[in-house]
XYZ file of C-alpha atoms in Angstrom:
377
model
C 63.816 100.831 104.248
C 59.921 100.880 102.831
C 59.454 102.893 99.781
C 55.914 104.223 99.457
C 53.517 105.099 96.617
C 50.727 107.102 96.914
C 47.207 106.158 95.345
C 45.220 109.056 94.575
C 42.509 108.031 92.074
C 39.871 105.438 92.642
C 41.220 103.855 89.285
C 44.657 103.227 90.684
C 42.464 101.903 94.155
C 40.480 99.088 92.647
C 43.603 97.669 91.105
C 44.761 97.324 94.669
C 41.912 94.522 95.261
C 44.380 91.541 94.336
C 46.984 92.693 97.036
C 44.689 93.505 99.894
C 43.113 89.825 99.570
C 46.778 88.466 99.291
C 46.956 91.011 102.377
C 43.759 89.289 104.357
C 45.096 85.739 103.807
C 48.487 86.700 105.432
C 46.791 88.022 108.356
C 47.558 91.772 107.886
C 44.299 92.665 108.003
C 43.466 93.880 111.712
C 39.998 93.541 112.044
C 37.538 93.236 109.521
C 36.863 96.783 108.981
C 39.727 97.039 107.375
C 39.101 94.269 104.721
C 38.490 95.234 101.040
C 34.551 94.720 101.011
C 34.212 97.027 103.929
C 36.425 99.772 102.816
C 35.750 99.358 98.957
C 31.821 99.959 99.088
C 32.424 102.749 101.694
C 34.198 104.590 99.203
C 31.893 103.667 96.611
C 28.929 105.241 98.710
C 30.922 107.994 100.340
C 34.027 108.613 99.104
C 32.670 110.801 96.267
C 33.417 113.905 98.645
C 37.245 113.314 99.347
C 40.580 113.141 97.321
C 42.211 109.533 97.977
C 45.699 109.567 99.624
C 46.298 105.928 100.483
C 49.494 104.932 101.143
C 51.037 101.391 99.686
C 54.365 100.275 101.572
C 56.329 98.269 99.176
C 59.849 96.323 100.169
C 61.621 95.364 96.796
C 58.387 95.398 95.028
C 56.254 93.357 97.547
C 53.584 95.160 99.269
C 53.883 95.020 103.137
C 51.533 97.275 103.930
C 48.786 99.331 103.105
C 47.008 102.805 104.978
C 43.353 103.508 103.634
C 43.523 106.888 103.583
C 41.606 109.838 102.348
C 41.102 113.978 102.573
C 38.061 115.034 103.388
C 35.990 117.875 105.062
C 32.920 117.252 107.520
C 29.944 119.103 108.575
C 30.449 121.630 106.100
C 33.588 123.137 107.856
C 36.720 124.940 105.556
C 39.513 122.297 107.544
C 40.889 119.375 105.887
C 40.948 116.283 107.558
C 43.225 113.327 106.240
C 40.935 110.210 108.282
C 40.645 106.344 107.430
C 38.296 105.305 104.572
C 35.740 103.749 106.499
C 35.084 106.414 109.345
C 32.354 106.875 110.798
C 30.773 103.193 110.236
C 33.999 101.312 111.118
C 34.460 100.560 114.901
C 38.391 100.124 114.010
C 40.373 101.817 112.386
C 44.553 100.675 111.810
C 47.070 100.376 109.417
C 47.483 96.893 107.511
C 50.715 95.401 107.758
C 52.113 92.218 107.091
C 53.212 90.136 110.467
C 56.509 91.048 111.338
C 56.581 94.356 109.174
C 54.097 96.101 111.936
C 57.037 98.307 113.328
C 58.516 99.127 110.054
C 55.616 100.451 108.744
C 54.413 102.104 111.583
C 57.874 103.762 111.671
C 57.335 104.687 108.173
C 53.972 106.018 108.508
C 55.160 108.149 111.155
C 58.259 109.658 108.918
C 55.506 110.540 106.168
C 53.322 112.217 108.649
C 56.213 114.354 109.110
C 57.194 114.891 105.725
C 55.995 117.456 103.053
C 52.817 115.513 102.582
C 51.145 117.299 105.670
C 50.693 120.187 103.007
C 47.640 118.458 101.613
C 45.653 118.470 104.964
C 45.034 120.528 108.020
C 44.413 118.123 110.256
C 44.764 114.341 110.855
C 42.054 113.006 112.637
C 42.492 108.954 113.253
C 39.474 107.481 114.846
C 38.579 104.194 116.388
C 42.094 103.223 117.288
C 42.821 99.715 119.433
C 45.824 100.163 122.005
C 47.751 97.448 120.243
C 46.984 98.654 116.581
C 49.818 99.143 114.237
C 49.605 102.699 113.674
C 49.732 103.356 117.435
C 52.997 101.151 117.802
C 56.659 102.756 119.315
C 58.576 99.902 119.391
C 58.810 96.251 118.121
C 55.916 94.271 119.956
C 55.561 97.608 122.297
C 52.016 99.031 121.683
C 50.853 102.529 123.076
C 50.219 102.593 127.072
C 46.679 102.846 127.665
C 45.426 105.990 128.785
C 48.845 107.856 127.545
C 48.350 111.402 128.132
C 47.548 114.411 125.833
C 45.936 117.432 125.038
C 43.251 117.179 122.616
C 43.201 120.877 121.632
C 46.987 120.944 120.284
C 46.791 117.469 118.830
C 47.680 114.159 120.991
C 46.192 110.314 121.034
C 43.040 110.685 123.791
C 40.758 107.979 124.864
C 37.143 108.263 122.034
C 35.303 105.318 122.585
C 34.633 101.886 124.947
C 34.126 98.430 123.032
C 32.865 95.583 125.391
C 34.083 91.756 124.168
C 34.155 88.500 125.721
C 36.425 86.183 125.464
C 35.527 82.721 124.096
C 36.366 79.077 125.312
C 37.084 75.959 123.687
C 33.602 74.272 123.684
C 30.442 75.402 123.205
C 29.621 73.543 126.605
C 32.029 75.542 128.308
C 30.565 78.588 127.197
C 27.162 77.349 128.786
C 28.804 76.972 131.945
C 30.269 80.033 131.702
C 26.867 82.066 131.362
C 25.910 81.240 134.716
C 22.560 79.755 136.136
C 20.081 82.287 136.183
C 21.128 82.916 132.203
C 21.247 79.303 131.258
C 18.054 78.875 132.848
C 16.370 82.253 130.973
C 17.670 80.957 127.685
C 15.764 77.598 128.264
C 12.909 78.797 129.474
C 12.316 81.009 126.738
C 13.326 78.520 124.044
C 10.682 75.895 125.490
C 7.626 78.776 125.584
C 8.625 80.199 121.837
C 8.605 76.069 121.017
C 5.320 75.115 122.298
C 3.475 77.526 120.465
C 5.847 78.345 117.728
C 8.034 76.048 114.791
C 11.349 77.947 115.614
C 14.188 77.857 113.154
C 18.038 79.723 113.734
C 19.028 80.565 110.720
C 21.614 82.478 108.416
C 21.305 84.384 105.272
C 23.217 82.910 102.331
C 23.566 84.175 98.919
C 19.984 83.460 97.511
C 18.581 84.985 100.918
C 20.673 87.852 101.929
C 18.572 90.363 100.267
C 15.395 89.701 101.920
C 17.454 89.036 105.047
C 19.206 92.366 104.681
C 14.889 93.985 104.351
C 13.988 91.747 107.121
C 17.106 93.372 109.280
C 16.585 97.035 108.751
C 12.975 96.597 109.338
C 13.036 94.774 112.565
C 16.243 97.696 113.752
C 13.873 100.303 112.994
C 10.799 98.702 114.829
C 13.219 98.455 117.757
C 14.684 102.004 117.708
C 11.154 103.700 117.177
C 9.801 101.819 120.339
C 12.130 104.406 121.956
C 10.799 107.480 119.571
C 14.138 107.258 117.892
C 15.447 106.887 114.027
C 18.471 104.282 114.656
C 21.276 104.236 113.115
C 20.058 102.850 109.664
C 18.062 105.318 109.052
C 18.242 106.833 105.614
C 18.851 105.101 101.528
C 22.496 105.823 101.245
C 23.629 103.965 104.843
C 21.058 101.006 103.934
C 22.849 100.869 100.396
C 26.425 100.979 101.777
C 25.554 97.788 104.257
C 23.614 95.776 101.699
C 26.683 96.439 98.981
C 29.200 95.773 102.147
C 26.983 92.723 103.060
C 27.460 90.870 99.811
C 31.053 91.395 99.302
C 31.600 90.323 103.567
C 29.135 87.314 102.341
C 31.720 86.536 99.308
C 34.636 86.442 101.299
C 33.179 84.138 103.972
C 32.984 86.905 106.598
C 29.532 87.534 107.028
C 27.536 86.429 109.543
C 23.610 87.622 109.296
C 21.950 85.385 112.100
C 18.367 85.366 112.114
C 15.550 83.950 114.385
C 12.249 82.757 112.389
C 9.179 82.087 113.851
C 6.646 79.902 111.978
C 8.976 81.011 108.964
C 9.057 84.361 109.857
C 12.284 86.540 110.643
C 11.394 87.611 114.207
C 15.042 88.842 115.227
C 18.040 89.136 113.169
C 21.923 89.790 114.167
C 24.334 91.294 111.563
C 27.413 90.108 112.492
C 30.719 89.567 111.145
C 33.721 86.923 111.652
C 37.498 87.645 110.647
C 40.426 86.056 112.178
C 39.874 85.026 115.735
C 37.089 87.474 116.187
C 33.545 87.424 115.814
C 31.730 90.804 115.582
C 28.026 91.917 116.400
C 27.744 94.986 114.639
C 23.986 95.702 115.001
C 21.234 93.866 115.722
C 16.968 93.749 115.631
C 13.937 91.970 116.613
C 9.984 92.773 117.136
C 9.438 94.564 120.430
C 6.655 92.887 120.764
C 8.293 89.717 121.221
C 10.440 91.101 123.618
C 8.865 88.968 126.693
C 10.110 86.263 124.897
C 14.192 87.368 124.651
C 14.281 86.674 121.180
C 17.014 89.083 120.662
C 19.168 87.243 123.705
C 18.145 84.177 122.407
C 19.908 84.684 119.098
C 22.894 86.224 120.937
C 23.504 83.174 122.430
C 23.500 81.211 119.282
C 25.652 83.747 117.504
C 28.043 83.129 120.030
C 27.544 79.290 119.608
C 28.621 79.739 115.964
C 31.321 81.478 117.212
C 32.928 79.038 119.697
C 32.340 76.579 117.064
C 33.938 78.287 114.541
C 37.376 78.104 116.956
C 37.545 81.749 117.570
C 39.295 83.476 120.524
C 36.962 86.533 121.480
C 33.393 87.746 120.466
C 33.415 91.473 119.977
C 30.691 93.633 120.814
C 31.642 96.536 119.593
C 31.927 99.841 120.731
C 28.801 101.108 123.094
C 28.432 100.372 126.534
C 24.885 99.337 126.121
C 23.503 97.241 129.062
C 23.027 94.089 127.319
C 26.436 93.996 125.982
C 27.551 93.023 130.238
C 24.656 90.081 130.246
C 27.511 87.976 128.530
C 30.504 89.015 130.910
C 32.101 91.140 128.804
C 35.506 93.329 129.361
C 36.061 96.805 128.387
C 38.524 97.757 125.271
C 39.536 101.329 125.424
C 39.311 102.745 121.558
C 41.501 105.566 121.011
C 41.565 109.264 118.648
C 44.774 110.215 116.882
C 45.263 113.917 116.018
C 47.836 115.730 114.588
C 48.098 119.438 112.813
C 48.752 119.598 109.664
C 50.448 123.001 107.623
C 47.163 123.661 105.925
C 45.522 127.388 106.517
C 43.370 125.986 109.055
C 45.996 123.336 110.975
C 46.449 125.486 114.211
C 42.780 125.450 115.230
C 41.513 122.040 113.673
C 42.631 120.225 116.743
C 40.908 122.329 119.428
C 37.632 122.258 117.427
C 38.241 117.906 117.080
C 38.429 118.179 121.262
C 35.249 120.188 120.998
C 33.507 117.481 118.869
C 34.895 114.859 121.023
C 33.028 115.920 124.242
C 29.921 116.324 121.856
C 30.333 112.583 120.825
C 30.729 111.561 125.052
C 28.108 113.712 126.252
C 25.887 111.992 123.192
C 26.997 108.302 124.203
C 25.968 108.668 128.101
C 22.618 109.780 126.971
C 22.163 107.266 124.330
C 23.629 104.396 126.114
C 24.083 105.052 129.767
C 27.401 104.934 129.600
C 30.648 106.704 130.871
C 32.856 108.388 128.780
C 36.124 106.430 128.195
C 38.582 106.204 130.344
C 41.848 107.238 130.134
């Protein structure tokens, strides 16, 4: 049996810093949205607006696992939502628990949910969950059917978003041959025309650089959204501040991956990307539209994965978006999932309904934006 305590200032957080690295290390951090620099500078950018209510689950004094939780409300509406630190900017969201404790604590988790602690919320909304996340989990080693059915409107687990990945071989010659002809010869033939007239460097920011690289990165994300008379998703002080602060802290713990593409010494595209685990992530990327005939952005795709394969992991995820150039690589589909549940707060029998409402909102948003479907169940 777990016991649990419940952290509730942001005092009693940061002294939780020790055991979430001890956490990372033993692998019971997910995905690296749920590592401390992510989560940590988050809260230090956004959390001002919520009451903490992270949950630490402790066997005989040793922490097994750990739920970033918080109360907050959104959009200026009355309802309480109890969410994940990290929502919103976090393409994952999950529960950390330490291998072979997943069950347990998701069994725990789920007794808490029912418990008088609902009385502090009036609704829990859960976004950005993987089918074979911990929080998600029935059974020992049994994770949640895809595509399990439920009705948004009185609370349920519904399909929210798509994330494209792609696998990763052994070699980074086997990924060549896996790209196919036509790319392999595109990536060439680019590289030879930007080399003839160009001194071309791959790079990636380190700790005297990342600032500037950081600059360089916004800028060239903006120049590409506003090509398309649109803001991107950068736009504004407070979200730059929370990546640079997340940046540094990612960049401290070895997880950071900022590629960038000079030209003649100049940062012409630039990937902000991330590596945890087995995984490598492209979060976001940018480059000068007006370089565009010369696939600068695919060429440093190609190299990120490159690092990638040669850093020996298993999958490179795209994240969520079904944007076209995601599928140049040959990627497969993960199906991202909401959780929602009433609370007893004042305003727990509607929340959910309005949550299904704001759902469709978010699908109708993403086939405009992106082209794509809406998840499927």
């Amino acid at each position: 049996m777990l016991t649990l305590q419940e952290i509730t200032s942001r005092e009693e957080f940061t002294t939780l810093r020790p055991v979430w690295e001890e956490l990372t290390l033993a692998g019971a951090v997910p995905t690296v949205f749920q590592s401390w620099p992510w989560l940590s500078a988050w809260l230090e950018q956004w959390g001002g607006g919520g009451s903490l209510r992270t949950l630490v689950f402790q066997r005989w004094r040793e922490v097994v696992g750990i739920a970033p939780l918080l109360v907050r409300r959104a959009y200026g509406l009355p309802f309480r939502r109890l969410q994940w630190i990290g929502t919103g900017v976090s393409d994952y969201g999950d529960l950390l628990a330490q291998p072979g404790h997943e069950a347990e604590v998701a069994r725990t988790f789920r007794a808490w949910l029912q418990s008088k602690a609902q009385r502090g919320w009036d609704v829990m909304d859960l976004h950005q969950l993987r089918a074979d996340s911990v929080a998600l989990r029935r059974e020992p080693d049994a994770p949640l059917p895809a595509g399990m059915p439920a009705r948004a409107g009185e609370g349920g687990v519904w399909p929210q978003a798509v994330a494209p990945y792609r696998p990763l071989p052994d070699t980074v010659e086997a990924l060549h041959a896996q790209f196919g002809k036509k790319l392999r010869s595109n990536l060439r033939y680019a590289l030879r025309t930007l080399e003839r007239d160009h001194t071309v460097e791959f790079a990636q920011a380190s700790e005297e650089t990342l600032d500037d690289a950081m600059t360089a990165f916004f800028r060239l994300h903006a120049l590409r959204w506003r090509s398309r008379w649109q803001p991107g998703v950068l736009f504004g002080k407070k979200t730059q501040a929370f990546h640079r602060r997340a940046a540094r802290g990612l960049l401290e713990a070895e997880a950071l991956r900022l590629h960038l593409l000079k030209l003649d010494g100049e940062i012409v595209s630039a990937l902000y990307c991330f590596a945890h685990g087995g995984a490598g992530y492209y979060y976001l990327g940018g480059f000068d539209p007006d370089l565009s005939r010369y696939s600068v952005g695919t060429l440093l795709t190609a190299h990120a994965l490159e690092v990638a394969v040669r850093e020996g992991r298993r999958e490179f995820d795209f994240l969520r978006g079904q944007e076209s150039y995601k599928y140049r690589w040959d990627c497969l589909n993960r199906v991202n999932y909401r959780w929602t549940q009433p609370g007893r707060g004042a305003f727990g029998g509607c929340a959910p309904r309005f949550l299904q409402w704001e759902q469709a909102l978010a699908d109708r948003y993403e086939r405009r934006a992106h082209g794509g479907p809406a998840p499927a169940p």
